[in-house]
XYZ file of N, CA and C in Angstrom:
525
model
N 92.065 106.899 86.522
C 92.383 105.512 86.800
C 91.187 104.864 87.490
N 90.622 103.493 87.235
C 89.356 102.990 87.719
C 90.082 101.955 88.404
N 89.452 101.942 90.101
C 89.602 101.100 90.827
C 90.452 99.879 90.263
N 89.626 98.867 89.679
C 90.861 97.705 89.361
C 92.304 97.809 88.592
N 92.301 99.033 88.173
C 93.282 99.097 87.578
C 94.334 99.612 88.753
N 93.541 100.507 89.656
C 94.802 100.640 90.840
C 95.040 99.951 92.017
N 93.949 99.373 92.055
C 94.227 97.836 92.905
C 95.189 96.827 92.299
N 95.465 96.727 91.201
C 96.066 95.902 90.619
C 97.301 95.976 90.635
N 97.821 97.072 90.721
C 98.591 97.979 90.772
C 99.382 97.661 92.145
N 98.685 98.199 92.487
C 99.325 98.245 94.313
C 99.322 96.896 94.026
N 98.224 95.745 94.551
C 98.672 94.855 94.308
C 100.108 93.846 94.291
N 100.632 94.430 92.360
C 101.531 93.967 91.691
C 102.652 94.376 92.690
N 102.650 95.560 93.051
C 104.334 96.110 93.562
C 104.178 95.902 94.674
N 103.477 95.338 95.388
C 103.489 94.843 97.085
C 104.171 93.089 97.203
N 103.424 92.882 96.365
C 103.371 91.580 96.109
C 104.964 91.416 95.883
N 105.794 91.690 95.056
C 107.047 91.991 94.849
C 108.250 92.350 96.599
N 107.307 93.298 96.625
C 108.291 94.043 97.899
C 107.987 93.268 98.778
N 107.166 92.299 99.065
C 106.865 91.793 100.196
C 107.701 90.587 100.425
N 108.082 89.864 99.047
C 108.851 88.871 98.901
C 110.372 89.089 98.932
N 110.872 90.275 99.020
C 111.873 90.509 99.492
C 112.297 90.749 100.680
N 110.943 90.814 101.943
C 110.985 90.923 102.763
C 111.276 89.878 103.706
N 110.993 88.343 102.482
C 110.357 87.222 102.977
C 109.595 86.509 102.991
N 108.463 87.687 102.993
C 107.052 87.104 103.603
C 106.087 86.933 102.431
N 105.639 85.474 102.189
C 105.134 84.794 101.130
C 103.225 84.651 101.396
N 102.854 85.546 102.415
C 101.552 85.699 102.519
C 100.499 86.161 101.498
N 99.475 85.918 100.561
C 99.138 86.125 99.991
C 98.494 87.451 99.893
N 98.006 88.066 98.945
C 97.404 89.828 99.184
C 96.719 89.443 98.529
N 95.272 89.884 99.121
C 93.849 89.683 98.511
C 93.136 91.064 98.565
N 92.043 91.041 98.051
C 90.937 91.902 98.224
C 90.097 91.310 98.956
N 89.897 92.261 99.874
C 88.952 91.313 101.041
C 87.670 91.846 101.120
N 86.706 91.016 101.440
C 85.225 90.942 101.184
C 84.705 90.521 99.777
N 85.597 89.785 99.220
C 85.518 89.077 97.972
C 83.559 88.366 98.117
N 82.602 88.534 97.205
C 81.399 87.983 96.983
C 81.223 86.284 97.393
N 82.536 85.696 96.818
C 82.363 83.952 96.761
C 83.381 83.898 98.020
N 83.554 84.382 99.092
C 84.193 83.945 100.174
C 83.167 83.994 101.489
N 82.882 83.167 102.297
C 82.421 83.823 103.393
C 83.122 82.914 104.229
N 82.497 83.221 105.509
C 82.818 82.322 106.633
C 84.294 82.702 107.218
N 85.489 81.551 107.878
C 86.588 82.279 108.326
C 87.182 82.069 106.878
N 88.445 83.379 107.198
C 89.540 83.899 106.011
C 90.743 82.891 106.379
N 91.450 82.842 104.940
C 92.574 82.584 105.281
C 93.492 83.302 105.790
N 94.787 82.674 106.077
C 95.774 83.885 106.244
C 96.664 84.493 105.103
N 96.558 85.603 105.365
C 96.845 86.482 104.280
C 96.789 88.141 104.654
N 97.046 88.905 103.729
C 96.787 90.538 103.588
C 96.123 90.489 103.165
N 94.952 91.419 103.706
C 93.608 91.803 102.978
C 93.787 93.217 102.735
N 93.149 93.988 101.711
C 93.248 95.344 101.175
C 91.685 95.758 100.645
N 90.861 97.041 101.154
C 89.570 97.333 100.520
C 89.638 98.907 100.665
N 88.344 99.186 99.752
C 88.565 100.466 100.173
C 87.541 100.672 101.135
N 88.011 101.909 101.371
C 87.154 102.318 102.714
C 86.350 104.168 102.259
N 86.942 104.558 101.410
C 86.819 106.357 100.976
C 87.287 106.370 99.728
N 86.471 107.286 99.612
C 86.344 108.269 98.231
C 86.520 109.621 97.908
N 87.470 110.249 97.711
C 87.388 111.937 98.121
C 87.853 112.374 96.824
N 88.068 113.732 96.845
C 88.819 114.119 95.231
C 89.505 115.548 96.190
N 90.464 116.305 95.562
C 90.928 117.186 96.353
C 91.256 118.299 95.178
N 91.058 119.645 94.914
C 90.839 120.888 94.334
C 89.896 120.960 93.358
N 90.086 121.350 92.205
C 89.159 121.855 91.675
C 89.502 120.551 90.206
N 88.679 120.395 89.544
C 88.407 120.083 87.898
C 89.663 121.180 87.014
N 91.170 120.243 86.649
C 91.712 121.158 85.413
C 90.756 120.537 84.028
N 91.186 121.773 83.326
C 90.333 121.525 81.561
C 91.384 121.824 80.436
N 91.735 120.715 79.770
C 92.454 121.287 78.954
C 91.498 120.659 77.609
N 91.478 121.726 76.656
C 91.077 121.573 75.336
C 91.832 121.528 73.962
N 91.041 120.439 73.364
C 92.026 120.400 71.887
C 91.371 120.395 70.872
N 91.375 121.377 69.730
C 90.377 121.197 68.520
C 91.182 120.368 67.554
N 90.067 119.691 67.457
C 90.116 118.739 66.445
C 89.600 118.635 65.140
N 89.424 120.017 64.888
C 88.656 120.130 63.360
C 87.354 120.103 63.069
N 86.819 119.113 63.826
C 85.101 118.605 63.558
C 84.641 119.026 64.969
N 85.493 119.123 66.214
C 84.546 119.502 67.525
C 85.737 119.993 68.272
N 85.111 120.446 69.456
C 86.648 121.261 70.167
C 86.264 119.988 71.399
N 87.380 119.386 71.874
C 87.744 118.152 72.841
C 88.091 118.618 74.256
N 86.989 118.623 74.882
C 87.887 119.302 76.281
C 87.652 117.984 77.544
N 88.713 117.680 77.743
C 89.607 116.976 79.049
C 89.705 117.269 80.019
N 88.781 117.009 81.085
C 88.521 117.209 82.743
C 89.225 116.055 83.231
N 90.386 116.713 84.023
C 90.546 115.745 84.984
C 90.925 116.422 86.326
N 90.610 115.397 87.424
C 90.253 115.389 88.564
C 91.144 114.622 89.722
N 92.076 115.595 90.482
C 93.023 114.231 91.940
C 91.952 113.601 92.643
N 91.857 112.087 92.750
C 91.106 111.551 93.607
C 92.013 111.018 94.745
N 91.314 110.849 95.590
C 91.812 110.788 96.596
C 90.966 109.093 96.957
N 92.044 107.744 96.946
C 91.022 106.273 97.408
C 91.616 105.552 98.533
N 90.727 105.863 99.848
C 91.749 105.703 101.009
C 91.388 103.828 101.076
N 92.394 103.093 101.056
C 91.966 101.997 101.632
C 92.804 101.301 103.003
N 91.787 100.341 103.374
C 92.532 99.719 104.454
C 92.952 98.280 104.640
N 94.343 98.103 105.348
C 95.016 96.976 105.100
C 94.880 95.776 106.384
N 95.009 94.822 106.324
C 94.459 94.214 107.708
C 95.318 92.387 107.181
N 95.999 92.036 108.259
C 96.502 91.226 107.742
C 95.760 89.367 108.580
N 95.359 88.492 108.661
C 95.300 87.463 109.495
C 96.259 86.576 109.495
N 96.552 85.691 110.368
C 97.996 84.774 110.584
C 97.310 83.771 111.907
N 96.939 82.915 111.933
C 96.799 81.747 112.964
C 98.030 81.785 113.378
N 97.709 81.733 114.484
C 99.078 81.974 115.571
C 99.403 79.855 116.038
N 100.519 79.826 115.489
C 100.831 78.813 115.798
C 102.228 78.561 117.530
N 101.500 78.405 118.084
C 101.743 78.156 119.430
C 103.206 77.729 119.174
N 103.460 76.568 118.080
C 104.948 76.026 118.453
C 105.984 76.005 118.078
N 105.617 77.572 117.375
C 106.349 78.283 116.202
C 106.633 79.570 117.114
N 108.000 79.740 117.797
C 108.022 80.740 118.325
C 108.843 82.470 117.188
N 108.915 82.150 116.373
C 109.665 82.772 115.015
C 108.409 83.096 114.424
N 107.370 82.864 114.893
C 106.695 82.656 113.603
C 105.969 84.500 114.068
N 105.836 85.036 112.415
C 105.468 86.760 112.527
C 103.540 86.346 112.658
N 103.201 87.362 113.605
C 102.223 87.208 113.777
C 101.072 88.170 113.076
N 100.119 88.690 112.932
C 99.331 89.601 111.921
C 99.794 90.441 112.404
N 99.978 91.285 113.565
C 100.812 92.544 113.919
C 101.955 92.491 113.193
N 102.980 91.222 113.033
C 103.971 91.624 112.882
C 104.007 91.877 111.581
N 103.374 91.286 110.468
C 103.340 91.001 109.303
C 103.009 92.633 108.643
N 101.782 93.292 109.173
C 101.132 94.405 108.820
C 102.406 95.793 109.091
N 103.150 95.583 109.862
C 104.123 96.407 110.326
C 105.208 96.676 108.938
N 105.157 95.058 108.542
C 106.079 95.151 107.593
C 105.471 95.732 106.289
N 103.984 95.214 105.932
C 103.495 95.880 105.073
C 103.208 97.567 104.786
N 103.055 98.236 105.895
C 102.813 99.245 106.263
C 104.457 99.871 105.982
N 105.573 99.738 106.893
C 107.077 99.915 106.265
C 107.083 100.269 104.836
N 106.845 98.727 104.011
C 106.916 99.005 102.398
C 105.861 99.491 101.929
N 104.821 99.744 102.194
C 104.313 101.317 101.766
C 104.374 102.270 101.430
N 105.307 102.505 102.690
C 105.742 103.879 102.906
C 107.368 103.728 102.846
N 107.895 102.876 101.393
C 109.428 102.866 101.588
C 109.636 103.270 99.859
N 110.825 103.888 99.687
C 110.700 104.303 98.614
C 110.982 103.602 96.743
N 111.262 102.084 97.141
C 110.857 101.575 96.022
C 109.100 101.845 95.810
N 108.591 101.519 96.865
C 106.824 101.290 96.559
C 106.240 102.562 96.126
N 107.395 103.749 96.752
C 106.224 105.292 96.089
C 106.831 105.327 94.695
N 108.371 104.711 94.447
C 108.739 105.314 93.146
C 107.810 104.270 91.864
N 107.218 102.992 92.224
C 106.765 102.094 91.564
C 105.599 102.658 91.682
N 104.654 103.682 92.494
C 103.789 103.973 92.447
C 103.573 105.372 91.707
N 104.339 106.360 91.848
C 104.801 107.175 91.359
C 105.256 107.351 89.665
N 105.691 106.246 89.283
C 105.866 105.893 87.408
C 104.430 105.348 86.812
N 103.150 104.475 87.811
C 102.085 104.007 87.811
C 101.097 105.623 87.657
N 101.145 106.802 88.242
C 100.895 107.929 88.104
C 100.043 108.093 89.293
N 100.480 107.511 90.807
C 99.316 107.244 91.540
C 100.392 107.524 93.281
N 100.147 108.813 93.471
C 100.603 109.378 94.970
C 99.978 108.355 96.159
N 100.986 108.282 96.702
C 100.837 107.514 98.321
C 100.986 108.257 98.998
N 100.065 108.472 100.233
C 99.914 109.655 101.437
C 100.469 108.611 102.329
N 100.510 109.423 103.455
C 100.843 108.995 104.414
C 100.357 107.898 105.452
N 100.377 106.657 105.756
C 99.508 105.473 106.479
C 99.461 105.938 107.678
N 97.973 105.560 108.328
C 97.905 105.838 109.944
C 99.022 105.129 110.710
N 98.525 105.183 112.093
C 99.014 104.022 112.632
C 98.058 102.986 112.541
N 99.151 101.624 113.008
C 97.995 100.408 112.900
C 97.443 99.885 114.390
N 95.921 100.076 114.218
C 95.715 99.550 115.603
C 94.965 98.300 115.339
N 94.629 97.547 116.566
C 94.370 96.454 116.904
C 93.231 95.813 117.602
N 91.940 96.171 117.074
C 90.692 96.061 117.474
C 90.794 94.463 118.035
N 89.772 93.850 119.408
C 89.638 92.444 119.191
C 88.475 92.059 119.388
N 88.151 90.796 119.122
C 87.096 90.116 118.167
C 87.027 88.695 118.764
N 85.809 88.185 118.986
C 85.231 86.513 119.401
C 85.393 86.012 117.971
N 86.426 84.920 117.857
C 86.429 84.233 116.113
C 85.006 83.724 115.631
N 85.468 82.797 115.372
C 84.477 81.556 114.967
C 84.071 80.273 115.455
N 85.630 80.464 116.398
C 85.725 79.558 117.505
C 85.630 79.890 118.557
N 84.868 80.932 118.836
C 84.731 81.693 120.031
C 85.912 81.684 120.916
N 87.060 81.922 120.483
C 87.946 82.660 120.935
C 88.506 84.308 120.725
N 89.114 85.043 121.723
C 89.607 85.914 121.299
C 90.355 86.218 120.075
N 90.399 86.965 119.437
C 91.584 87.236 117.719
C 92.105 88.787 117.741
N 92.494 89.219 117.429
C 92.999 90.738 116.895
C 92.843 90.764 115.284
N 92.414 91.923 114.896
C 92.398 92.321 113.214
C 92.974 93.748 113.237
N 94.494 93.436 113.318
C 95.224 94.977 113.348
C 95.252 95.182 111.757
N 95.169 96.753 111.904
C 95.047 97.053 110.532
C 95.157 98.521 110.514
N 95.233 99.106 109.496
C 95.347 100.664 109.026
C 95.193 100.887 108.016
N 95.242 102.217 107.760
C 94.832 102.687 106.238
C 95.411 103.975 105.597
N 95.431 104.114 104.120
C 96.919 105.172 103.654
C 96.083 105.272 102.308
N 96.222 106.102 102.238
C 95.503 107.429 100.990
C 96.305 107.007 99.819
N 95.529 106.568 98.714
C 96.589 106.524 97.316
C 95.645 107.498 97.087
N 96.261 108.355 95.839
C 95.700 109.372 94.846
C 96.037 109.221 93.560
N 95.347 109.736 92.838
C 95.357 109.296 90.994
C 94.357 110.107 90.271
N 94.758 110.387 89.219
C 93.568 110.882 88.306
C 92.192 110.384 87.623
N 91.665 111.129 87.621
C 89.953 110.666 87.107
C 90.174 111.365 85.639
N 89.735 111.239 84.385
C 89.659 111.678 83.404
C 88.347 112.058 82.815
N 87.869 112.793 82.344
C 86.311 112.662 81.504
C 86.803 113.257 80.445
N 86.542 113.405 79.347
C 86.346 113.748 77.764
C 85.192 113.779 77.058
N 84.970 115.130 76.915
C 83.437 115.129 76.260
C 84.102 116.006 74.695
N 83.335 115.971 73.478
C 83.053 116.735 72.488
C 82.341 117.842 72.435
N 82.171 118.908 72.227
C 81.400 119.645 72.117
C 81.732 120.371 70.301
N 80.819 120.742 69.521
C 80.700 120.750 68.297
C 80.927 122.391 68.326
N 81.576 123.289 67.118
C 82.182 124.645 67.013
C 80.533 125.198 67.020
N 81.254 126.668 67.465
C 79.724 127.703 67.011
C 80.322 128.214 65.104
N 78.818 128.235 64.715
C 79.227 128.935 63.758
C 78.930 130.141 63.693
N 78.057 130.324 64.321
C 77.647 131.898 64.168
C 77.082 132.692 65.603
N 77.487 133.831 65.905
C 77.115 134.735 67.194
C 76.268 135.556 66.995
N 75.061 136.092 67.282
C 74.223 136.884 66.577
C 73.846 137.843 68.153
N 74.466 138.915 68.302
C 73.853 139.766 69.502
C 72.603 140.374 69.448
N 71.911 140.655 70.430
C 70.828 141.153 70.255
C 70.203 141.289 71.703
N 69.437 142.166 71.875
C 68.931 142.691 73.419
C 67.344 142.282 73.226
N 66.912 141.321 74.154
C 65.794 140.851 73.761
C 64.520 141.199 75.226
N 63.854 141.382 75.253
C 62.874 141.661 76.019
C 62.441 140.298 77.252
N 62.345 140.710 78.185
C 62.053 139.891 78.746
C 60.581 140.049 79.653
């Protein structure tokens, strides 16, 4: 599975679960090229790691003209979630990026999102906790960017050809 396709992914079934939660905040990929300056509010999602975990299975299939052998590989793509929310002073209801990320983090780790992730062919580990680094804005005020991060896993595929032997010829050769 290549990155956008499992970003998209997660994505799609967050995006869903989140609106049942309520919460109509948008989910982005964050550090987008054409964005700079301050973010909106929203869920941001990137990756952060790259790992793969045992060994390369091989399964092979002849195909008549070449024998087809199929490497694939558990990757392991940890990313991290981080939500922003302008805190509106006169909104005392109102969920704040802690609160919001809590909920995201919940449906993560709730079992519509592994079984939607799970039919997608793509394991959800377990999310840290979320902590709460803070930060001078833009307005040189204080902010928080709580956030955490949770291991999806999925397969890597390669497929190469390799063409039959036709002939074995032994022989002890000098070296």
């Amino acid at each position: 599975m290549k990155q956008k396709q499992l970003e998209a992914t997660i994505r799609g079934a967050l995006l869903q679960l989140l609106a049942e939660q309520g919460i109509s905040l948008p989910v982005l990929a964050a550090f987008q090229p054409t964005k700079q300056g301050r973010v909106d509010d929203g869920i941001y999602f990137f990756p952060v790691g790259r790992g793969k975990r045992g060994w390369q299975s091989r399964n092979y299939q002849d195909d008549g003209a070449a024998l087809t052998a199929t490497e694939s590989q558990i990757n392991e793509s940890m990313y991290q979630f981080q939500a922003f929310v302008e805190d509106d002073l006169t909104a005392p209801e109102q969920l704040l990026a802690s609160d919001v990320l809590s909920v995201v983090r919940g449906v993560l780790q709730s079992m519509k999102f592994t079984q939607a992730m799970t039919a997608a062919g793509i394991g959800v580990q377990r999310a840290t906790d979320i902590v709460t680094p803070a930060f001078v804005n833009d307005r040189d005020n204080f902010d928080f960017n709580p956030n955490f991060t949770v291991i999806f896993t999925h397969h890597r595929n390669i497929t190469q050809a390799t063409a039959h032997i036709q002939q074995v010829a032994p022989g002890i050769h000098r070296i």
